Coordinates of C-alpha atoms and ligand atoms in Angstrom, one line a residue:
Chain A
X1 CA 43.5 7.7 -2.4
X2 CA 41.1 6.8 -5.4
X3 CA 42.0 3.9 -7.6
X4 CA 39.8 2.6 -10.5
X5 CA 41.0 -0.5 -12.3
X6 CA 39.6 -2.0 -15.4
X7 CA 36.0 -0.6 -15.0
X8 CA 33.5 -2.0 -17.5
X9 CA 29.9 -0.7 -17.5
X10 CA 27.1 -1.4 -20.0
X11 CA 23.5 -0.3 -20.0
X12 CA 21.3 -2.9 -21.7
X13 CA 23.5 -3.5 -24.8
X14 CA 25.2 -0.3 -24.9
X15 CA 28.8 -0.3 -23.7
X16 CA 29.7 2.9 -21.9
X17 CA 33.0 2.1 -20.1
X18 CA 35.3 -0.6 -21.5
X19 CA 38.2 -0.8 -19.1
X20 CA 38.9 2.5 -17.4
X21 CA 41.9 2.8 -15.2
X22 CA 42.3 5.9 -13.1
X23 CA 44.3 6.9 -10.1
X24 CA 44.0 10.0 -7.9
X25 CA 46.5 10.8 -5.2
X26 CA 45.7 12.5 -1.9
X27 CA 45.3 16.3 -2.4
X28 CA 45.4 15.9 -6.2
X29 CA 43.0 17.6 -8.5
X30 CA 42.1 15.3 -11.4
X31 CA 40.1 16.6 -14.3
X32 CA 38.4 14.2 -16.7
X33 CA 37.6 15.6 -20.1
X34 CA 35.6 14.0 -22.9
X35 CA 32.7 14.6 -25.2
X36 CA 29.1 14.7 -24.3
X37 CA 27.7 11.2 -23.8
X38 CA 31.1 9.7 -23.5
X39 CA 30.4 8.3 -20.0
X40 CA 32.0 10.9 -17.8
X41 CA 29.1 11.2 -15.4
X42 CA 28.8 7.3 -15.4
X43 CA 32.5 7.2 -14.5
X44 CA 32.1 9.7 -11.6
X45 CA 29.2 7.7 -10.2
X46 CA 31.2 4.6 -9.9
X47 CA 33.7 6.4 -7.6
X48 CA 31.1 7.0 -4.9
X49 CA 29.2 3.7 -5.5
X50 CA 26.0 5.1 -7.1
X51 CA 26.7 2.6 -10.0
X52 CA 28.4 -0.7 -9.7
X53 CA 30.7 -1.8 -12.5
X54 CA 30.1 -5.0 -14.5
X55 CA 33.8 -5.8 -14.1
X56 CA 36.7 -4.0 -12.4
X57 CA 37.5 -2.6 -8.8
X58 CA 37.1 0.7 -7.1
X59 CA 39.5 1.3 -4.2
X60 CA 39.0 4.3 -1.9
X61 CA 41.8 4.8 0.7
X62 CA 42.6 1.1 0.2
X63 CA 39.0 0.1 1.0
X64 CA 37.4 -2.0 -1.7
X65 CA 34.2 0.0 -2.3
X66 CA 32.5 -3.0 -4.0
X67 CA 33.0 -5.3 -1.0
X68 CA 31.2 -2.9 1.4
X69 CA 27.7 -3.5 2.9
X70 CA 25.3 -0.6 3.0
X71 CA 26.5 0.7 6.4
X72 CA 30.1 0.5 5.2
X73 CA 29.3 2.3 2.0
X74 CA 27.4 5.1 3.9
X75 CA 30.2 5.5 6.3
X76 CA 32.7 6.0 3.4
X77 CA 30.3 8.3 1.6
X78 CA 30.5 10.8 4.4
X79 CA 34.1 11.5 3.3
X80 CA 32.5 12.5 -0.1
X81 CA 30.8 15.6 -1.4
X82 CA 29.3 15.4 -4.8
X83 CA 28.0 18.1 -7.2
X84 CA 25.6 16.8 -9.8
X85 CA 25.5 17.9 -13.4
X86 CA 21.9 19.3 -12.9
X87 CA 22.5 20.1 -9.2
X88 CA 19.9 17.6 -8.0
X89 CA 18.6 19.9 -5.3
X90 CA 15.8 18.5 -3.1
X91 CA 13.0 20.6 -4.4
X92 CA 10.8 19.9 -1.3
X93 CA 13.3 21.6 0.9
X94 CA 14.5 25.3 1.3
X95 CA 17.9 26.2 0.1
X96 CA 19.5 26.0 3.5
X97 CA 17.9 22.7 4.3
X98 CA 19.4 21.4 1.1
X99 CA 22.9 22.7 2.1
X100 CA 22.4 21.5 5.7
X101 CA 21.0 18.1 4.8
X102 CA 24.1 16.1 5.6
X103 CA 24.7 17.9 8.9
X104 CA 21.1 17.4 9.9
X105 CA 21.3 13.7 9.3
X106 CA 24.8 13.0 10.6
X107 CA 25.4 15.4 13.4
X108 CA 23.5 16.4 16.5
X109 CA 23.8 20.2 15.6
X110 CA 20.7 22.2 16.3
X111 CA 18.8 23.7 13.4
X112 CA 19.9 27.2 14.1
X113 CA 23.5 26.3 13.9
X114 CA 23.0 24.2 10.7
X115 CA 21.4 27.1 9.1
X116 CA 24.3 29.4 10.1
X117 CA 26.7 26.9 8.6
X118 CA 24.6 26.7 5.5
X119 CA 24.5 30.5 5.2
X120 CA 28.3 30.6 5.4
X121 CA 28.7 27.9 2.8
X122 CA 26.3 29.7 0.5
X123 CA 28.4 32.9 0.9
X124 CA 31.5 30.9 -0.2
X125 CA 29.8 30.1 -3.5
X126 CA 28.7 33.8 -3.9
X127 CA 25.0 33.4 -2.8
X128 CA 23.5 35.6 0.0
X129 CA 20.0 36.0 1.3
X130 CA 18.6 33.0 -0.6
X131 CA 18.7 30.5 2.4
X132 CA 14.9 30.6 2.8
X133 CA 14.1 30.4 -0.9
X134 CA 12.8 27.2 -2.5
X135 CA 15.1 25.7 -5.2
X136 CA 12.4 26.0 -7.9
X137 CA 12.7 29.8 -7.7
X138 CA 16.4 29.7 -8.7
X139 CA 18.2 30.1 -11.9
X140 CA 20.3 27.2 -13.3
X141 CA 23.5 28.8 -12.3
X142 CA 22.3 29.5 -8.8
X143 CA 21.1 25.9 -8.5
X144 CA 24.5 24.7 -9.4
X145 CA 26.2 26.8 -6.7
X146 CA 23.6 25.7 -4.0
X147 CA 24.6 22.2 -5.1
X148 CA 28.2 23.1 -4.6
X149 CA 27.5 24.5 -1.2
X150 CA 25.8 21.3 -0.3
X151 CA 28.7 19.2 -1.5
X152 CA 31.2 21.1 0.7
X153 CA 28.9 21.5 3.7
X154 CA 30.2 18.5 5.5
X155 CA 33.8 19.4 4.7
X156 CA 34.6 16.3 2.9
X157 CA 38.1 14.8 1.9
X158 CA 37.0 14.0 -1.6
X159 CA 35.0 16.2 -3.8
X160 CA 33.4 15.1 -7.1
X161 CA 32.3 17.8 -9.4
X162 CA 30.2 17.0 -12.4
X163 CA 30.5 19.9 -14.8
X164 CA 30.8 22.7 -12.2
X165 CA 31.1 25.5 -14.6
X166 CA 28.6 24.5 -17.4
X167 CA 25.8 26.9 -17.6
X168 CA 27.5 29.7 -15.7
X169 CA 28.5 33.0 -17.1
X170 CA 32.3 33.4 -17.5
X171 CA 32.7 35.5 -14.4
X172 CA 30.9 33.1 -12.2
X173 CA 32.6 30.2 -13.8
X174 CA 36.0 31.8 -12.9
X175 CA 34.8 32.4 -9.4
X176 CA 33.8 28.7 -9.1
X177 CA 37.3 27.7 -10.5
X178 CA 38.9 29.8 -7.8
X179 CA 36.7 28.2 -5.2
X180 CA 37.7 24.7 -6.3
X181 CA 41.4 25.7 -6.2
X182 CA 40.9 27.2 -2.8
X183 CA 39.2 24.2 -1.5
X184 CA 42.2 22.1 -2.5
X185 CA 44.8 24.4 -1.3
X186 CA 43.2 25.4 2.1
X187 CA 41.6 22.1 3.0
X188 CA 43.8 19.7 1.1
X189 CA 40.9 18.2 -0.7
X190 CA 41.2 15.5 -3.4
X191 CA 38.9 16.0 -6.2
X192 CA 37.8 14.6 -9.5
X193 CA 36.2 17.2 -11.8
X194 CA 34.4 16.5 -15.1
X195 CA 34.3 19.2 -17.5
X196 CA 34.5 20.0 -21.2
X197 CA 35.3 23.6 -20.4
X198 CA 39.1 23.5 -21.3
X199 CA 39.8 26.9 -19.7
X200 CA 38.5 25.6 -16.5
X201 CA 40.4 22.3 -16.9
X202 CA 43.7 24.0 -17.3
X203 CA 43.1 26.3 -14.3
X204 CA 42.1 23.6 -11.8
X205 CA 43.9 20.5 -12.8
X206 CA 47.0 19.0 -11.5
X207 CA 46.3 16.1 -13.9
X208 CA 44.0 15.9 -16.9
X209 CA 42.7 12.6 -18.1
X210 CA 40.7 12.2 -21.4
X211 CA 38.0 9.6 -21.6
X212 CA 37.1 8.5 -25.3
X213 CA 35.4 5.4 -26.4
X214 CA 35.0 4.0 -23.0
X215 CA 38.7 4.2 -22.0
X216 CA 41.2 6.8 -20.7
X217 CA 43.3 7.5 -23.8
X218 CA 45.7 10.0 -22.2
X219 CA 46.7 11.3 -18.8
X220 CA 49.0 14.1 -18.1
X221 CA 49.7 17.6 -16.6
X222 CA 47.8 20.4 -18.2
X223 CA 50.9 21.3 -20.2
X224 CA 51.3 17.8 -21.5
X225 CA 47.6 17.6 -22.5
X226 CA 47.8 21.0 -24.2
X227 CA 50.8 19.8 -26.3
X228 CA 49.7 16.3 -26.7
X229 CA 50.7 14.5 -29.8
X230 CA 47.5 12.3 -29.7
X231 CA 45.3 13.5 -32.6
X232 CA 42.1 12.8 -30.7
X233 CA 43.3 14.7 -27.6
X234 CA 44.4 17.6 -29.8
X235 CA 41.2 17.8 -31.6
X236 CA 39.2 17.9 -28.4
X237 CA 41.3 20.5 -26.5
X238 CA 41.4 22.7 -29.6
X239 CA 37.7 22.3 -30.1
X240 CA 37.8 21.4 -33.7
X241 CA 34.9 19.7 -35.6
X242 CA 37.4 18.2 -38.0
X243 CA 39.5 15.3 -36.9
X244 CA 39.5 11.7 -35.9
X245 CA 36.6 12.0 -33.4
X246 CA 33.5 10.8 -35.0
X247 CA 30.4 12.7 -34.1
X248 CA 27.4 10.4 -34.2
X249 CA 24.9 11.6 -36.7
X250 CA 26.8 14.4 -38.1
X251 CA 27.9 14.0 -41.7
X252 CA 31.2 15.4 -42.9
Chain B
X1 CA -1.2 -14.1 -35.6
X2 CA -1.7 -16.8 -33.0
X3 CA 2.1 -16.9 -32.4
X4 CA 2.2 -13.2 -32.0
X5 CA -0.7 -13.4 -29.4
X6 CA 1.0 -16.2 -27.6
X7 CA 4.3 -14.2 -27.5
X8 CA 2.4 -11.3 -26.2
X9 CA 0.8 -13.3 -23.4
X10 CA 4.3 -14.7 -22.6
X11 CA 5.8 -11.3 -22.4
X12 CA 3.0 -10.0 -20.2
X13 CA 3.3 -12.9 -17.7
X14 CA 7.1 -12.5 -17.7
X15 CA 6.7 -8.8 -16.9
X16 CA 4.3 -9.5 -14.1
X17 CA 6.5 -12.3 -12.6
X18 CA 9.7 -10.1 -12.8
X19 CA 7.6 -7.1 -11.2
X20 CA 6.4 -9.3 -8.4
X21 CA 10.0 -10.5 -7.8
X22 CA 11.3 -6.9 -7.7
X23 CA 8.5 -5.7 -5.4
X24 CA 9.2 -8.6 -3.0
X25 CA 12.8 -7.5 -2.8
X26 CA 11.6 -3.9 -2.2
X27 CA 9.2 -5.1 0.5
X28 CA 12.0 -7.0 2.2
X29 CA 14.2 -3.9 2.2
X30 CA 11.2 -1.8 3.4
X31 CA 10.4 -4.2 6.3
X32 CA 14.1 -4.3 7.3
X33 CA 14.2 -0.5 7.2
X34 CA 11.2 -0.1 9.5
X35 CA 13.1 -1.7 12.4
X36 CA 16.5 -0.2 11.8
X37 CA 17.4 3.2 13.3
X38 CA 17.4 6.1 12.7
X39 CA 13.6 6.2 12.6
X40 CA 12.1 8.6 10.2
X41 CA 9.5 9.9 12.7
X42 CA 9.2 13.4 11.2
X43 CA 8.8 12.1 7.6
X44 CA 6.4 9.4 8.7
X45 CA 4.1 12.0 10.5
X46 CA 4.3 14.2 7.4
X47 CA 3.1 11.3 5.2
X48 CA 0.3 10.3 7.7
X49 CA -0.9 13.8 7.4
X50 CA -0.7 13.8 3.6
X51 CA -2.4 10.4 3.2
X52 CA -4.8 10.7 6.1
X53 CA -5.9 14.2 6.6
X54 CA -5.6 15.5 3.1
X55 CA -7.6 12.6 1.7
X56 CA -10.4 13.2 4.1
X57 CA -12.6 15.5 1.9
X58 CA -12.7 13.0 -1.0
X59 CA -13.1 10.1 1.3
X60 CA -16.0 11.8 3.2
X61 CA -17.9 12.6 0.0
X62 CA -17.3 9.0 -1.3
X63 CA -18.5 7.5 1.9
X64 CA -21.7 9.5 2.4
X65 CA -22.8 9.0 -1.2
X66 CA -22.0 5.2 -1.1
X67 CA -24.1 4.9 2.0
X68 CA -26.8 6.9 0.5
X69 CA -27.1 5.0 -2.8
X70 CA -26.8 1.6 -0.9
X71 CA -29.8 2.6 1.1
X72 CA -31.7 3.9 -1.8
X73 CA -31.2 0.8 -3.9
X74 CA -31.8 -1.7 -1.2
X75 CA -34.9 0.1 0.0
X76 CA -36.6 0.1 -3.3
X77 CA -35.5 -3.4 -4.0
X78 CA -36.4 -4.8 -0.7
X79 CA -39.8 -3.1 -0.6
X80 CA -40.9 -5.6 -3.4
X81 CA -40.8 -8.4 -0.9
X82 CA -41.5 -6.4 2.2
X83 CA -38.0 -6.5 3.7
X84 CA -37.3 -2.8 3.8
X85 CA -36.7 -3.2 7.5
X86 CA -33.4 -4.8 6.7
X87 CA -31.9 -1.7 4.8
X88 CA -29.9 -0.7 7.9
X89 CA -28.2 -4.2 8.0
X90 CA -27.4 -4.1 4.3
X91 CA -25.8 -0.8 4.6
X92 CA -23.9 -1.5 7.7
X93 CA -22.6 -4.9 6.4
X94 CA -21.8 -3.7 2.9
X95 CA -19.9 -0.7 4.2
X96 CA -17.8 -2.3 6.9
X97 CA -17.0 -5.5 5.1
X98 CA -16.6 -4.5 1.6
X99 CA -17.3 -1.1 0.3
X100 CA -15.7 1.0 3.1
X101 CA -12.2 -0.7 2.6
X102 CA -12.2 -1.1 -1.1
X103 CA -13.7 2.2 -2.2
X104 CA -11.5 4.2 0.3
X105 CA -8.4 2.3 -0.9
X106 CA -9.2 3.0 -4.6
X107 CA -9.9 6.8 -3.9
X108 CA -6.7 7.2 -1.7
X109 CA -4.7 5.4 -4.5
X110 CA -5.9 7.8 -7.1
X111 CA -4.8 10.7 -4.9
X112 CA -1.9 9.7 -2.7
X113 CA -0.6 6.7 -4.7
X114 CA -0.4 8.8 -7.9
X115 CA 1.3 11.8 -6.1
X116 CA 3.8 9.4 -4.5
X117 CA 4.8 7.9 -7.9
X118 CA 5.0 11.3 -9.4
X119 CA 7.1 12.7 -6.6
X120 CA 9.5 9.8 -6.4
X121 CA 9.7 9.5 -10.1
X122 CA 10.7 13.1 -10.5
X123 CA 13.3 12.7 -7.7
X124 CA 14.7 9.7 -9.5
X125 CA 15.0 11.4 -13.0
X126 CA 16.4 14.6 -11.5
X127 CA 19.0 12.5 -9.6
X128 CA 17.7 13.6 -6.2
X129 CA 17.6 9.9 -5.1
X130 CA 21.3 9.6 -6.2
X131 CA 22.0 12.8 -4.3
X132 CA 20.4 11.3 -1.1
X133 CA 22.7 8.3 -1.4
X134 CA 25.8 10.5 -1.7
X135 CA 24.7 12.2 1.5
X136 CA 24.9 8.8 3.1
X137 CA 21.1 8.4 3.4
X138 CA 19.3 5.3 2.3
X139 CA 16.6 6.4 0.0
X140 CA 14.3 3.3 0.7
X141 CA 14.4 4.1 4.3
X142 CA 14.1 7.9 4.0
X143 CA 11.5 7.9 1.2
X144 CA 9.6 4.7 1.1
X145 CA 9.4 3.4 4.7
X146 CA 7.5 6.5 6.0
X147 CA 5.0 6.2 3.1
X148 CA 4.6 2.5 3.7
X149 CA 4.0 3.0 7.4
X150 CA 1.7 6.0 6.9
X151 CA -0.4 4.0 4.3
X152 CA -0.8 1.0 6.5
X153 CA -1.9 3.0 9.5
X154 CA -3.9 5.7 7.8
X155 CA -6.1 3.7 5.5
X156 CA -7.8 1.7 8.3
X157 CA -8.2 5.0 10.2
X158 CA -9.9 6.5 7.1
X159 CA -12.1 3.4 6.7
X160 CA -13.3 3.8 10.3
X161 CA -14.6 7.3 9.2
X162 CA -16.0 5.8 6.0
X163 CA -17.9 3.2 7.8
X164 CA -19.5 5.7 10.2
X165 CA -20.3 8.3 7.5
X166 CA -21.7 5.6 5.1
X167 CA -24.0 4.3 7.7
X168 CA -25.1 7.9 8.5
X169 CA -25.6 8.5 4.8
X170 CA -27.8 5.4 4.7
X171 CA -29.7 6.6 7.7
X172 CA -30.3 10.0 6.1
X173 CA -31.8 8.5 2.9
X174 CA -33.9 5.8 4.6
X175 CA -35.2 7.8 7.5
X176 CA -35.2 11.4 6.2
X177 CA -35.9 11.1 2.5
X178 CA -37.9 7.8 2.4
X179 CA -39.6 8.4 5.8
X180 CA -38.9 5.0 7.1
X181 CA -38.6 4.4 10.9
X182 CA -35.5 5.6 12.6
X183 CA -35.7 2.9 15.3
X184 CA -36.0 0.2 12.6
X185 CA -33.0 1.4 10.8
X186 CA -30.7 1.6 13.8
X187 CA -32.0 -1.7 15.2
X188 CA -31.2 -3.4 11.8
X189 CA -27.8 -1.9 11.8
X190 CA -26.9 -3.1 15.2
X191 CA -28.7 -6.5 15.2
X192 CA -26.6 -8.0 12.5
X193 CA -23.4 -6.1 12.6
X194 CA -20.6 -7.9 14.5
X195 CA -17.3 -6.8 15.8
X196 CA -15.5 -9.0 13.4
X197 CA -17.2 -7.4 10.4
X198 CA -15.6 -4.3 11.4
X199 CA -12.2 -5.4 12.2
X200 CA -11.9 -7.8 9.4
X201 CA -12.8 -4.8 7.2
X202 CA -10.0 -2.9 8.8
X203 CA -7.4 -5.7 8.4
X204 CA -8.3 -5.6 4.7
X205 CA -7.8 -1.8 4.7
X206 CA -4.4 -2.2 6.3
X207 CA -3.4 -4.6 3.6
X208 CA -4.6 -2.3 0.9
X209 CA -2.8 0.6 2.5
X210 CA 0.4 -1.5 2.5
X211 CA -0.1 -2.7 -1.1
X212 CA -0.8 0.7 -2.8
X213 CA 2.0 2.4 -1.0
X214 CA 4.5 -0.3 -1.9
X215 CA 3.3 -0.5 -5.6
X216 CA 3.2 3.3 -6.1
X217 CA 6.6 3.8 -4.4
X218 CA 8.1 1.0 -6.6
X219 CA 6.8 2.5 -9.8
X220 CA 8.1 6.0 -8.8
X221 CA 11.4 4.8 -7.4
X222 CA 12.4 2.8 -10.5
X223 CA 11.3 5.4 -13.0
X224 CA 13.3 5.7 -16.2
X225 CA 13.3 8.1 -19.0
X226 CA 12.6 11.7 -18.1
X227 CA 9.2 13.5 -17.7
X228 CA 7.6 10.9 -20.0
X229 CA 8.8 8.1 -17.7
X230 CA 7.2 10.0 -14.6
X231 CA 3.9 10.1 -16.5
X232 CA 4.1 6.4 -17.2
X233 CA 5.1 5.6 -13.6
X234 CA 2.1 7.6 -12.3
X235 CA -0.4 5.9 -14.5
X236 CA 1.2 2.4 -13.7
X237 CA 1.1 3.2 -10.0
X238 CA -2.7 3.8 -10.1
X239 CA -3.5 0.9 -12.5
X240 CA -1.5 -1.8 -10.8
X241 CA -2.5 -0.7 -7.2
X242 CA -6.1 -0.6 -8.2
X243 CA -5.8 -4.1 -9.7
X244 CA -3.9 -5.4 -6.6
X245 CA -6.6 -4.0 -4.4
X246 CA -9.5 -5.6 -6.2
X247 CA -7.8 -8.9 -6.7
X248 CA -6.4 -9.3 -3.2
X249 CA -9.9 -8.2 -1.8
X250 CA -11.4 -11.3 -3.1
X251 CA -8.9 -13.6 -1.5
X252 CA -8.8 -11.7 1.6
X253 CA -12.6 -11.8 2.0
X254 CA -12.6 -15.5 1.3
X255 CA -10.0 -16.0 4.0
X256 CA -11.4 -13.5 6.6
X257 CA -15.0 -13.9 6.4
X258 CA -15.7 -17.6 6.7
Ligands
LIG1 N1 21.2 4.9 -15.7 C1 21.4 4.8 -17.0 N2 20.7 3.9 -17.7 C2 21.0 3.8 -19.1 N3 21.8 4.5 -19.8 C3 22.6 5.3 -19.1 C4 22.4 5.6 -17.7 N4 23.2 6.5 -17.3 C5 24.0 6.9 -18.4 N5 23.6 6.2 -19.5 C6 24.1 6.2 -20.9 O1 25.5 6.3 -20.9 C7 26.0 7.2 -21.8 C8 27.0 8.1 -21.0 O2 26.2 9.0 -20.2 P1 27.0 10.1 -19.3 O3 28.0 9.5 -18.5 O4 25.8 10.8 -18.7 O5 27.7 11.0 -20.4 P2 28.5 12.3 -20.1 O6 29.9 12.1 -20.6 O7 27.9 13.4 -21.1 O8 28.4 12.7 -18.8 C9 24.8 7.9 -22.4 O9 24.7 7.4 -23.6 C10 23.6 7.6 -21.5 O10 22.6 7.5 -22.3
LIG2 MG1 27.5 14.1 -17.7

């Protein structure tokens, strides 16, 4: 379904990805873990063609993403839903217009019906009576959930979640975890989730991959990752400051 | 010291050349976007309202005072050699050929250009532009094309208003404040004003409208570096648009008004 091969990406002279290989099967829920600034968001943006690799290939359903022209890319993007780390809501539009944006642009549905669908998607993420509010009036956690509603509004085949539970209270975080699981079970959605919330990772993942130093250093089931023998993985999942992972600027 | 200076010049020239190259690519994509469906009619109308109607108050004030000061200065100046009967011509020609288009363009750049750069810049740094792309929407077509069309159409429209109001402002000063003859002023206005003065002025205005929207959108669209970057983009949009307007004004005038 999704296959990344040997992805390299640098910004100016900063190497962020140095040969990432990643595979996600249809219906699988892959979770990518890794420290802040390790390039998780950059990696996710390559899957939907927001960033182009300096080297490497991206295949979606056996289509070479990098060979597509603009129309082809837009066509394939309709299969995707993406939740951005900071939600990226359109702040000139009401909440329901945000959620219904894709429907408005790519279907002929009348506004009333789009709004109805938006309200229903908002309800799925635990939000009611906010459809006519502007995004600037929402709290961070609410914005994130609106972003999630927008990502699922077109009922995509593939969902990309960038830190879906960061900034939410534990109960809401768990509700979002449930929703992600539900989306996969009911709608057979393929998903790539980025997180450093290990509790959430164990819950929603079929497979967990760890990004470190620009490469995937380990891939495995939640059990395998929890009991990994790799010191770097162990340090990360146990959340210890001591270990082989070097934190820039922090003396030890 | 000298080497430093030459390096500085070199870097500045390089920056300008790269900028012109990137803007040309953007212009190409914008022009392609104009003719490719879906047409962003609603967005374009909203931008026309924003650029045209919402700029009207400042444009009106600028126009009336420009016409007034033109009349005042040329009246007192021309009186020295008894040519005060030509004040109407001076006001009409200056407004339509030069000051109408240029001043309106500069004022609208300060208002609408700055706000375009700030808006697109904010959308860039908060990943709203990326979000548009993930929703299978071409951001150049969705965001820039409507602004470009609106600027190119609405600036000439505003200049028509500026020309008329400027001439009326000149009339007010000459006839009401300085008690010169009303007939003389209007005759001087019509005697020397030709249709091509007006429409060449409007052609300049359309060009300025295209230039400031393109430059402002470019600055906003490629913003980097958070809130600070948005501030830089906004300043840059106004500075570079204004320079482009003033520089191209000379060449357009040399070409249009033979
Ligand atoms: N568009 C960009 N331009 C320049 N540098 C970038 C860009 N996007 C990300 N980076 C850099 O890449 C690195 C990884 O960023 P990111 O993927 O956001 O990390 P995270 O793993 O926390 O999501 C960071 O050092 C960031 O500064
Ligand atoms: Mg990130």
